């Protein structure tokens, strides 16, 4: 979870940077989805608004297309549009990774201090591999820390 949040955050930031210069669209009637100008979008058009053959389209972004700063959605005339900026999932993934990292640091500090990492019960006088008598949690061993 720790590294996953960081990896997703970095990938979203890279996608955001790339979408400022280039667009990527995939069209297969009635669906159109892609990325450009800082966000990703999904369009379901039951009409025939887009008159192009199915396939993948790439190219330089038109500078007159507005940047995507906020999530938005609309439904009108048989057309459904959902757009999300790349910064939103990057922030969510980064926060989840930071929280997981912090909880791991707290658990390791508690284990080094001789307390149960889950309930803070003092493990003084217990065998190193004995579970916590209070909550039953397995202790974090030095060998387990080395593999993490």
mmCIF file of N, CA, C and O in Angstrom, residues 17-102:
data_model
loop_
_atom_site.group_PDB
_atom_site.id
_atom_site.type_symbol
_atom_site.label_atom_id
_atom_site.label_comp_id
_atom_site.label_asym_id
_atom_site.label_seq_id
_atom_site.Cartn_x
_atom_site.Cartn_y
_atom_site.Cartn_z
ATOM 1 N N UNK A 17 1.348 15.738 -16.851
ATOM 2 C CA UNK A 17 2.353 16.491 -17.610
ATOM 3 C C UNK A 17 2.263 16.170 -19.103
ATOM 4 O O UNK A 17 2.328 17.071 -19.940
ATOM 5 N N UNK A 18 2.091 14.903 -19.439
ATOM 6 C CA UNK A 18 1.997 14.519 -20.851
ATOM 7 C C UNK A 18 0.725 15.055 -21.499
ATOM 8 O O UNK A 18 0.731 15.451 -22.665
ATOM 9 N N UNK A 19 -0.371 15.098 -20.727
ATOM 10 C CA UNK A 19 -1.642 15.539 -21.313
ATOM 11 C C UNK A 19 -1.688 17.043 -21.563
ATOM 12 O O UNK A 19 -2.602 17.525 -22.224
ATOM 13 N N UNK A 20 -0.733 17.772 -21.053
ATOM 14 C CA UNK A 20 -0.679 19.201 -21.338
ATOM 15 C C UNK A 20 -0.226 19.472 -22.775
ATOM 16 O O UNK A 20 -0.555 20.500 -23.342
ATOM 17 N N UNK A 21 0.535 18.557 -23.367
ATOM 18 C CA UNK A 21 1.040 18.750 -24.725
ATOM 19 C C UNK A 21 0.342 17.864 -25.750
ATOM 20 O O UNK A 21 0.210 18.239 -26.896
ATOM 21 N N UNK A 22 -0.047 16.644 -25.342
ATOM 22 C CA UNK A 22 -0.610 15.688 -26.280
ATOM 23 C C UNK A 22 -1.965 15.198 -25.796
ATOM 24 O O UNK A 22 -2.240 15.189 -24.602
ATOM 25 N N UNK A 23 -2.781 14.774 -26.742
ATOM 26 C CA UNK A 23 -4.043 14.137 -26.377
ATOM 27 C C UNK A 23 -4.011 12.681 -26.811
ATOM 28 O O UNK A 23 -3.257 12.287 -27.704
ATOM 29 N N UNK A 24 -4.817 11.887 -26.163
ATOM 30 C CA UNK A 24 -4.982 10.484 -26.501
ATOM 31 C C UNK A 24 -6.465 10.180 -26.366
ATOM 32 O O UNK A 24 -7.041 10.368 -25.291
ATOM 33 N N UNK A 25 -7.095 9.776 -27.457
ATOM 34 C CA UNK A 25 -8.519 9.441 -27.458
ATOM 35 C C UNK A 25 -8.694 8.038 -28.011
ATOM 36 O O UNK A 25 -7.952 7.615 -28.895
ATOM 37 N N UNK A 26 -9.683 7.351 -27.517
ATOM 38 C CA UNK A 26 -10.086 6.072 -28.092
ATOM 39 C C UNK A 26 -11.577 6.161 -28.368
ATOM 40 O O UNK A 26 -12.360 6.498 -27.487
ATOM 41 N N UNK A 27 -11.939 5.866 -29.596
ATOM 42 C CA UNK A 27 -13.344 5.946 -29.993
ATOM 43 C C UNK A 27 -13.828 4.595 -30.474
ATOM 44 O O UNK A 27 -13.194 3.948 -31.309
ATOM 45 N N UNK A 28 -14.920 4.133 -29.919
ATOM 46 C CA UNK A 28 -15.617 2.924 -30.359
ATOM 47 C C UNK A 28 -17.089 3.178 -30.051
ATOM 48 O O UNK A 28 -17.505 3.076 -28.903
ATOM 49 N N UNK A 29 -17.855 3.562 -31.070
ATOM 50 C CA UNK A 29 -19.223 4.012 -30.865
ATOM 51 C C UNK A 29 -19.975 3.081 -29.953
ATOM 52 O O UNK A 29 -19.884 1.876 -30.115
ATOM 53 N N UNK A 30 -20.669 3.541 -28.936
ATOM 54 C CA UNK A 30 -20.992 4.917 -28.576
ATOM 55 C C UNK A 30 -20.033 5.520 -27.542
ATOM 56 O O UNK A 30 -20.353 6.519 -26.920
ATOM 57 N N UNK A 31 -18.869 4.919 -27.324
ATOM 58 C CA UNK A 31 -17.955 5.373 -26.283
ATOM 59 C C UNK A 31 -16.784 6.156 -26.865
ATOM 60 O O UNK A 31 -16.181 5.754 -27.850
ATOM 61 N N UNK A 32 -16.434 7.221 -26.177
ATOM 62 C CA UNK A 32 -15.228 7.989 -26.475
ATOM 63 C C UNK A 32 -14.567 8.275 -25.139
ATOM 64 O O UNK A 32 -15.219 8.794 -24.219
ATOM 65 N N UNK A 33 -13.328 7.901 -24.989
ATOM 66 C CA UNK A 33 -12.613 8.218 -23.756
ATOM 67 C C UNK A 33 -11.180 8.586 -24.096
ATOM 68 O O UNK A 33 -10.658 8.205 -25.128
ATOM 69 N N UNK A 34 -10.590 9.346 -23.201
ATOM 70 C CA UNK A 34 -9.227 9.775 -23.464
ATOM 71 C C UNK A 34 -8.727 10.748 -22.416
ATOM 72 O O UNK A 34 -9.305 10.898 -21.340
ATOM 73 N N UNK A 35 -7.641 11.437 -22.780
ATOM 74 C CA UNK A 35 -6.997 12.376 -21.873
ATOM 75 C C UNK A 35 -6.441 13.544 -22.656
ATOM 76 O O UNK A 35 -5.902 13.369 -23.748
ATOM 77 N N UNK A 36 -6.602 14.725 -22.093
ATOM 78 C CA UNK A 36 -5.994 15.936 -22.643
ATOM 79 C C UNK A 36 -6.146 17.062 -21.642
ATOM 80 O O UNK A 36 -7.060 17.062 -20.833
ATOM 81 N N UNK A 37 -5.215 18.001 -21.678
ATOM 82 C CA UNK A 37 -5.249 19.245 -20.891
ATOM 83 C C UNK A 37 -5.436 19.012 -19.396
ATOM 84 O O UNK A 37 -6.175 19.713 -18.729
ATOM 85 N N UNK A 38 -4.758 17.986 -18.849
ATOM 86 C CA UNK A 38 -4.749 17.788 -17.407
ATOM 87 C C UNK A 38 -5.827 16.899 -16.858
ATOM 88 O O UNK A 38 -5.992 16.816 -15.645
ATOM 89 N N UNK A 39 -6.574 16.209 -17.706
ATOM 90 C CA UNK A 39 -7.635 15.371 -17.188
ATOM 91 C C UNK A 39 -7.996 14.231 -18.118
ATOM 92 O O UNK A 39 -7.564 14.163 -19.266
ATOM 93 N N UNK A 40 -8.802 13.332 -17.601
ATOM 94 C CA UNK A 40 -9.310 12.209 -18.371
ATOM 95 C C UNK A 40 -10.821 12.332 -18.450
ATOM 96 O O UNK A 40 -11.454 12.915 -17.566
ATOM 97 N N UNK A 41 -11.402 11.799 -19.510
ATOM 98 C CA UNK A 41 -12.838 11.917 -19.667
ATOM 99 C C UNK A 41 -13.406 10.650 -20.288
ATOM 100 O O UNK A 41 -12.694 9.845 -20.893
ATOM 101 N N UNK A 42 -14.698 10.485 -20.119
ATOM 102 C CA UNK A 42 -15.448 9.381 -20.692
ATOM 103 C C UNK A 42 -16.750 9.945 -21.216
ATOM 104 O O UNK A 42 -17.453 10.655 -20.494
ATOM 105 N N UNK A 43 -17.061 9.668 -22.479
ATOM 106 C CA UNK A 43 -18.286 10.161 -23.113
ATOM 107 C C UNK A 43 -19.049 8.969 -23.664
ATOM 108 O O UNK A 43 -18.469 8.107 -24.336
ATOM 109 N N UNK A 44 -20.339 8.916 -23.352
ATOM 110 C CA UNK A 44 -21.235 7.928 -23.949
ATOM 111 C C UNK A 44 -22.265 8.708 -24.748
ATOM 112 O O UNK A 44 -23.056 9.455 -24.189
ATOM 113 N N UNK A 45 -22.214 8.544 -26.075
ATOM 114 C CA UNK A 45 -23.072 9.327 -26.960
ATOM 115 C C UNK A 45 -23.942 8.370 -27.772
ATOM 116 O O UNK A 45 -23.465 7.698 -28.681
ATOM 117 N N UNK A 46 -25.241 8.313 -27.419
ATOM 118 C CA UNK A 46 -26.150 7.426 -28.133
ATOM 119 C C UNK A 46 -26.496 7.969 -29.516
ATOM 120 O O UNK A 46 -26.941 7.236 -30.370
ATOM 121 N N UNK A 47 -26.297 9.242 -29.727
ATOM 122 C CA UNK A 47 -26.446 9.809 -31.061
ATOM 123 C C UNK A 47 -25.172 9.571 -31.845
ATOM 124 O O UNK A 47 -24.290 8.830 -31.424
ATOM 125 N N UNK A 48 -25.037 10.191 -32.945
ATOM 126 C CA UNK A 48 -23.828 10.038 -33.756
ATOM 127 C C UNK A 48 -23.093 11.369 -33.802
ATOM 128 O O UNK A 48 -22.826 11.913 -34.858
ATOM 129 N N UNK A 49 -22.773 11.916 -32.616
ATOM 130 C CA UNK A 49 -22.127 13.223 -32.558
ATOM 131 C C UNK A 49 -20.727 13.182 -33.163
ATOM 132 O O UNK A 49 -20.326 14.077 -33.886
ATOM 133 N N UNK A 50 -19.997 12.124 -32.863
ATOM 134 C CA UNK A 50 -18.633 12.029 -33.357
ATOM 135 C C UNK A 50 -18.642 11.230 -34.659
ATOM 136 O O UNK A 50 -18.951 10.059 -34.673
ATOM 137 N N UNK A 51 -18.308 11.868 -35.751
ATOM 138 C CA UNK A 51 -18.296 11.226 -37.066
ATOM 139 C C UNK A 51 -16.861 10.862 -37.425
ATOM 140 O O UNK A 51 -16.209 11.527 -38.223
ATOM 141 N N UNK A 52 -16.362 9.826 -36.787
ATOM 142 C CA UNK A 52 -15.013 9.385 -37.086
ATOM 143 C C UNK A 52 -14.973 7.872 -36.984
ATOM 144 O O UNK A 52 -15.778 7.275 -36.266
ATOM 145 N N UNK A 53 -14.060 7.235 -37.695
ATOM 146 C CA UNK A 53 -13.981 5.780 -37.606
ATOM 147 C C UNK A 53 -13.442 5.358 -36.241
ATOM 148 O O UNK A 53 -12.697 6.098 -35.601
ATOM 149 N N UNK A 54 -13.810 4.173 -35.775
ATOM 150 C CA UNK A 54 -13.310 3.696 -34.482
ATOM 151 C C UNK A 54 -11.789 3.576 -34.501
ATOM 152 O O UNK A 54 -11.189 3.278 -35.530
ATOM 153 N N UNK A 55 -11.186 3.819 -33.350
ATOM 154 C CA UNK A 55 -9.739 3.673 -33.251
ATOM 155 C C UNK A 55 -9.136 4.589 -32.206
ATOM 156 O O UNK A 55 -9.838 5.248 -31.445
ATOM 157 N N UNK A 56 -7.827 4.621 -32.189
ATOM 158 C CA UNK A 56 -7.060 5.436 -31.249
ATOM 159 C C UNK A 56 -6.546 6.662 -32.000
ATOM 160 O O UNK A 56 -6.026 6.546 -33.107
ATOM 161 N N UNK A 57 -6.695 7.820 -31.381
ATOM 162 C CA UNK A 57 -6.265 9.078 -31.973
ATOM 163 C C UNK A 57 -5.305 9.775 -31.010
ATOM 164 O O UNK A 57 -5.580 9.861 -29.812
ATOM 165 N N UNK A 58 -4.189 10.263 -31.538
ATOM 166 C CA UNK A 58 -3.231 11.017 -30.739
ATOM 167 C C UNK A 58 -2.805 12.244 -31.523
ATOM 168 O O UNK A 58 -2.979 12.311 -32.735
ATOM 169 N N UNK A 59 -2.250 13.202 -30.826
ATOM 170 C CA UNK A 59 -1.759 14.401 -31.487
ATOM 171 C C UNK A 59 -1.466 15.507 -30.496
ATOM 172 O O UNK A 59 -1.554 15.322 -29.283
ATOM 173 N N UNK A 60 -1.132 16.664 -31.007
ATOM 174 C CA UNK A 60 -0.855 17.831 -30.175
ATOM 175 C C UNK A 60 -2.169 18.437 -29.717
ATOM 176 O O UNK A 60 -3.137 18.491 -30.472
ATOM 177 N N UNK A 61 -2.190 18.924 -28.500
ATOM 178 C CA UNK A 61 -3.390 19.535 -27.933
ATOM 179 C C UNK A 61 -3.598 20.920 -28.536
ATOM 180 O O UNK A 61 -2.655 21.691 -28.690
ATOM 181 N N UNK A 62 -4.837 21.220 -28.856
ATOM 182 C CA UNK A 62 -5.209 22.555 -29.323
ATOM 183 C C UNK A 62 -5.165 23.489 -28.116
ATOM 184 O O UNK A 62 -5.828 23.234 -27.106
ATOM 185 N N UNK A 63 -4.397 24.585 -28.152
ATOM 186 C CA UNK A 63 -4.277 25.460 -26.978
ATOM 187 C C UNK A 63 -5.579 26.163 -26.599
ATOM 188 O O UNK A 63 -5.687 26.688 -25.492
ATOM 189 N N UNK A 64 -6.576 26.146 -27.460
ATOM 190 C CA UNK A 64 -7.847 26.785 -27.108
ATOM 191 C C UNK A 64 -8.731 25.884 -26.247
ATOM 192 O O UNK A 64 -9.709 26.352 -25.677
ATOM 193 N N UNK A 65 -8.388 24.584 -26.154
ATOM 194 C CA UNK A 65 -9.147 23.672 -25.293
ATOM 195 C C UNK A 65 -8.859 24.047 -23.842
ATOM 196 O O UNK A 65 -7.699 24.176 -23.448
ATOM 197 N N UNK A 66 -9.919 24.250 -23.022
ATOM 198 C CA UNK A 66 -9.674 24.654 -21.636
ATOM 199 C C UNK A 66 -9.034 23.540 -20.808
ATOM 200 O O UNK A 66 -9.255 22.356 -21.063
ATOM 201 N N UNK A 67 -8.234 23.932 -19.821
ATOM 202 C CA UNK A 67 -7.616 22.971 -18.914
ATOM 203 C C UNK A 67 -8.672 22.379 -17.995
ATOM 204 O O UNK A 67 -9.671 23.016 -17.678
ATOM 205 N N UNK A 68 -8.411 21.153 -17.547
ATOM 206 C CA UNK A 68 -9.319 20.459 -16.637
ATOM 207 C C UNK A 68 -8.804 20.663 -15.209
ATOM 208 O O UNK A 68 -7.757 20.139 -14.849
ATOM 209 N N UNK A 69 -9.521 21.439 -14.430
ATOM 210 C CA UNK A 69 -9.120 21.698 -13.044
ATOM 211 C C UNK A 69 -10.016 20.986 -12.043
ATOM 212 O O UNK A 69 -9.588 20.677 -10.953
ATOM 213 N N UNK A 70 -11.285 20.747 -12.384
ATOM 214 C CA UNK A 70 -12.244 20.167 -11.441
ATOM 215 C C UNK A 70 -12.985 19.018 -12.108
ATOM 216 O O UNK A 70 -13.168 19.000 -13.324
ATOM 217 N N UNK A 71 -13.453 18.094 -11.311
ATOM 218 C CA UNK A 71 -14.261 16.994 -11.828
ATOM 219 C C UNK A 71 -15.600 17.554 -12.284
ATOM 220 O O UNK A 71 -16.144 18.464 -11.661
ATOM 221 N N UNK A 72 -16.111 17.034 -13.382
ATOM 222 C CA UNK A 72 -17.407 17.491 -13.856
ATOM 223 C C UNK A 72 -18.123 16.364 -14.583
ATOM 224 O O UNK A 72 -17.516 15.401 -15.022
ATOM 225 N N UNK A 73 -19.424 16.497 -14.673
ATOM 226 C CA UNK A 73 -20.262 15.516 -15.357
ATOM 227 C C UNK A 73 -21.469 16.235 -15.923
ATOM 228 O O UNK A 73 -21.930 17.233 -15.362
ATOM 229 N N UNK A 74 -21.974 15.718 -17.041
ATOM 230 C CA UNK A 74 -23.180 16.301 -17.620
ATOM 231 C C UNK A 74 -23.929 15.237 -18.410
ATOM 232 O O UNK A 74 -23.338 14.304 -18.946
ATOM 233 N N UNK A 75 -25.244 15.392 -18.431
ATOM 234 C CA UNK A 75 -26.111 14.524 -19.212
ATOM 235 C C UNK A 75 -27.056 15.426 -19.983
ATOM 236 O O UNK A 75 -27.774 16.238 -19.388
ATOM 237 N N UNK A 76 -27.027 15.305 -21.315
ATOM 238 C CA UNK A 76 -27.934 16.122 -22.126
ATOM 239 C C UNK A 76 -28.092 15.514 -23.506
ATOM 240 O O UNK A 76 -27.106 15.134 -24.137
ATOM 241 N N UNK A 77 -29.312 15.430 -23.949
ATOM 242 C CA UNK A 77 -29.605 14.994 -25.307
ATOM 243 C C UNK A 77 -29.001 13.666 -25.708
ATOM 244 O O UNK A 77 -28.468 13.547 -26.798
ATOM 245 N N UNK A 78 -29.056 12.663 -24.854
ATOM 246 C CA UNK A 78 -28.493 11.363 -25.194
ATOM 247 C C UNK A 78 -26.988 11.277 -25.069
ATOM 248 O O UNK A 78 -26.379 10.298 -25.472
ATOM 249 N N UNK A 79 -26.366 12.301 -24.506
ATOM 250 C CA UNK A 79 -24.909 12.334 -24.350
ATOM 251 C C UNK A 79 -24.571 12.459 -22.876
ATOM 252 O O UNK A 79 -25.079 13.331 -22.181
ATOM 253 N N UNK A 80 -23.723 11.564 -22.387
ATOM 254 C CA UNK A 80 -23.269 11.598 -21.000
ATOM 255 C C UNK A 80 -21.766 11.845 -21.000
ATOM 256 O O UNK A 80 -21.024 11.172 -21.717
ATOM 257 N N UNK A 81 -21.327 12.799 -20.197
ATOM 258 C CA UNK A 81 -19.914 13.183 -20.127
ATOM 259 C C UNK A 81 -19.470 13.150 -18.667
ATOM 260 O O UNK A 81 -20.161 13.666 -17.784
ATOM 261 N N UNK A 82 -18.326 12.528 -18.407
ATOM 262 C CA UNK A 82 -17.715 12.528 -17.077
ATOM 263 C C UNK A 82 -16.240 12.852 -17.265
ATOM 264 O O UNK A 82 -15.554 12.211 -18.061
ATOM 265 N N UNK A 83 -15.755 13.859 -16.548
ATOM 266 C CA UNK A 83 -14.353 14.253 -16.629
ATOM 267 C C UNK A 83 -13.752 14.356 -15.238
ATOM 268 O O UNK A 83 -14.429 14.747 -14.284
ATOM 269 N N UNK A 84 -12.480 13.989 -15.121
ATOM 270 C CA UNK A 84 -11.798 14.057 -13.829
ATOM 271 C C UNK A 84 -10.370 14.550 -14.066
ATOM 272 O O UNK A 84 -9.693 14.087 -14.983
ATOM 273 N N UNK A 85 -9.911 15.506 -13.260
ATOM 274 C CA UNK A 85 -8.534 15.977 -13.416
ATOM 275 C C UNK A 85 -7.541 14.952 -12.858
ATOM 276 O O UNK A 85 -7.857 14.225 -11.920
ATOM 277 N N UNK A 86 -6.352 14.897 -13.440
ATOM 278 C CA UNK A 86 -5.355 13.932 -12.988
ATOM 279 C C UNK A 86 -4.866 14.208 -11.567
ATOM 280 O O UNK A 86 -4.417 13.308 -10.878
ATOM 281 N N UNK A 87 -4.940 15.450 -11.119
ATOM 282 C CA UNK A 87 -4.436 15.739 -9.783
ATOM 283 C C UNK A 87 -5.298 15.080 -8.709
ATOM 284 O O UNK A 87 -4.802 14.755 -7.626
ATOM 285 N N UNK A 88 -6.570 14.841 -8.969
ATOM 286 C CA UNK A 88 -7.461 14.291 -7.950
ATOM 287 C C UNK A 88 -7.065 12.864 -7.540
ATOM 288 O O UNK A 88 -6.851 12.610 -6.346
ATOM 289 N N UNK A 89 -6.923 11.896 -8.460
ATOM 290 C CA UNK A 89 -6.472 10.574 -8.019
ATOM 291 C C UNK A 89 -5.033 10.583 -7.509
ATOM 292 O O UNK A 89 -4.678 9.769 -6.650
ATOM 293 N N UNK A 90 -4.201 11.517 -7.999
ATOM 294 C CA UNK A 90 -2.828 11.600 -7.496
ATOM 295 C C UNK A 90 -2.817 11.994 -6.024
ATOM 296 O O UNK A 90 -2.074 11.419 -5.224
ATOM 297 N N UNK A 91 -3.655 12.952 -5.654
ATOM 298 C CA UNK A 91 -3.730 13.382 -4.252
ATOM 299 C C UNK A 91 -4.306 12.272 -3.376
ATOM 300 O O UNK A 91 -3.782 11.995 -2.292
ATOM 301 N N UNK A 92 -5.356 11.609 -3.841
ATOM 302 C CA UNK A 92 -5.963 10.523 -3.061
ATOM 303 C C UNK A 92 -4.967 9.386 -2.857
ATOM 304 O O UNK A 92 -4.799 8.885 -1.742
ATOM 305 N N UNK A 93 -4.267 8.968 -3.912
ATOM 306 C CA UNK A 93 -3.279 7.904 -3.796
ATOM 307 C C UNK A 93 -2.125 8.325 -2.899
ATOM 308 O O UNK A 93 -1.632 7.539 -2.085
ATOM 309 N N UNK A 94 -1.691 9.569 -3.033
ATOM 310 C CA UNK A 94 -0.610 10.056 -2.176
ATOM 311 C C UNK A 94 -0.992 10.084 -0.714
ATOM 312 O O UNK A 94 -0.203 9.710 0.155
ATOM 313 N N UNK A 95 -2.218 10.515 -0.417
ATOM 314 C CA UNK A 95 -2.681 10.528 0.975
ATOM 315 C C UNK A 95 -2.799 9.116 1.545
ATOM 316 O O UNK A 95 -2.398 8.868 2.692
ATOM 317 N N UNK A 96 -3.333 8.186 0.756
ATOM 318 C CA UNK A 96 -3.433 6.801 1.227
ATOM 319 C C UNK A 96 -2.046 6.217 1.491
ATOM 320 O O UNK A 96 -1.828 5.544 2.504
ATOM 321 N N UNK A 97 -1.112 6.471 0.588
ATOM 322 C CA UNK A 97 0.255 5.999 0.795
ATOM 323 C C UNK A 97 0.906 6.626 2.011
ATOM 324 O O UNK A 97 1.590 5.960 2.782
ATOM 325 N N UNK A 98 0.688 7.931 2.228
ATOM 326 C CA UNK A 98 1.269 8.622 3.385
ATOM 327 C C UNK A 98 0.681 8.094 4.692
ATOM 328 O O UNK A 98 1.407 7.906 5.678
ATOM 329 N N UNK A 99 -0.614 7.848 4.708
ATOM 330 C CA UNK A 99 -1.250 7.307 5.917
ATOM 331 C C UNK A 99 -0.724 5.906 6.204
ATOM 332 O O UNK A 99 -0.392 5.584 7.356
ATOM 333 N N UNK A 100 -0.614 5.058 5.178
ATOM 334 C CA UNK A 100 -0.086 3.709 5.379
ATOM 335 C C UNK A 100 1.360 3.757 5.863
ATOM 336 O O UNK A 100 1.752 2.990 6.754
ATOM 337 N N UNK A 101 2.133 4.649 5.303
ATOM 338 C CA UNK A 101 3.525 4.793 5.718
ATOM 339 C C UNK A 101 3.616 5.218 7.184
ATOM 340 O O UNK A 101 4.396 4.679 7.954
ATOM 341 N N UNK A 102 2.798 6.186 7.566
ATOM 342 C CA UNK A 102 2.810 6.684 8.946
ATOM 343 C C UNK A 102 2.390 5.594 9.928
ATOM 344 O O UNK A 102 2.995 5.445 10.999
#
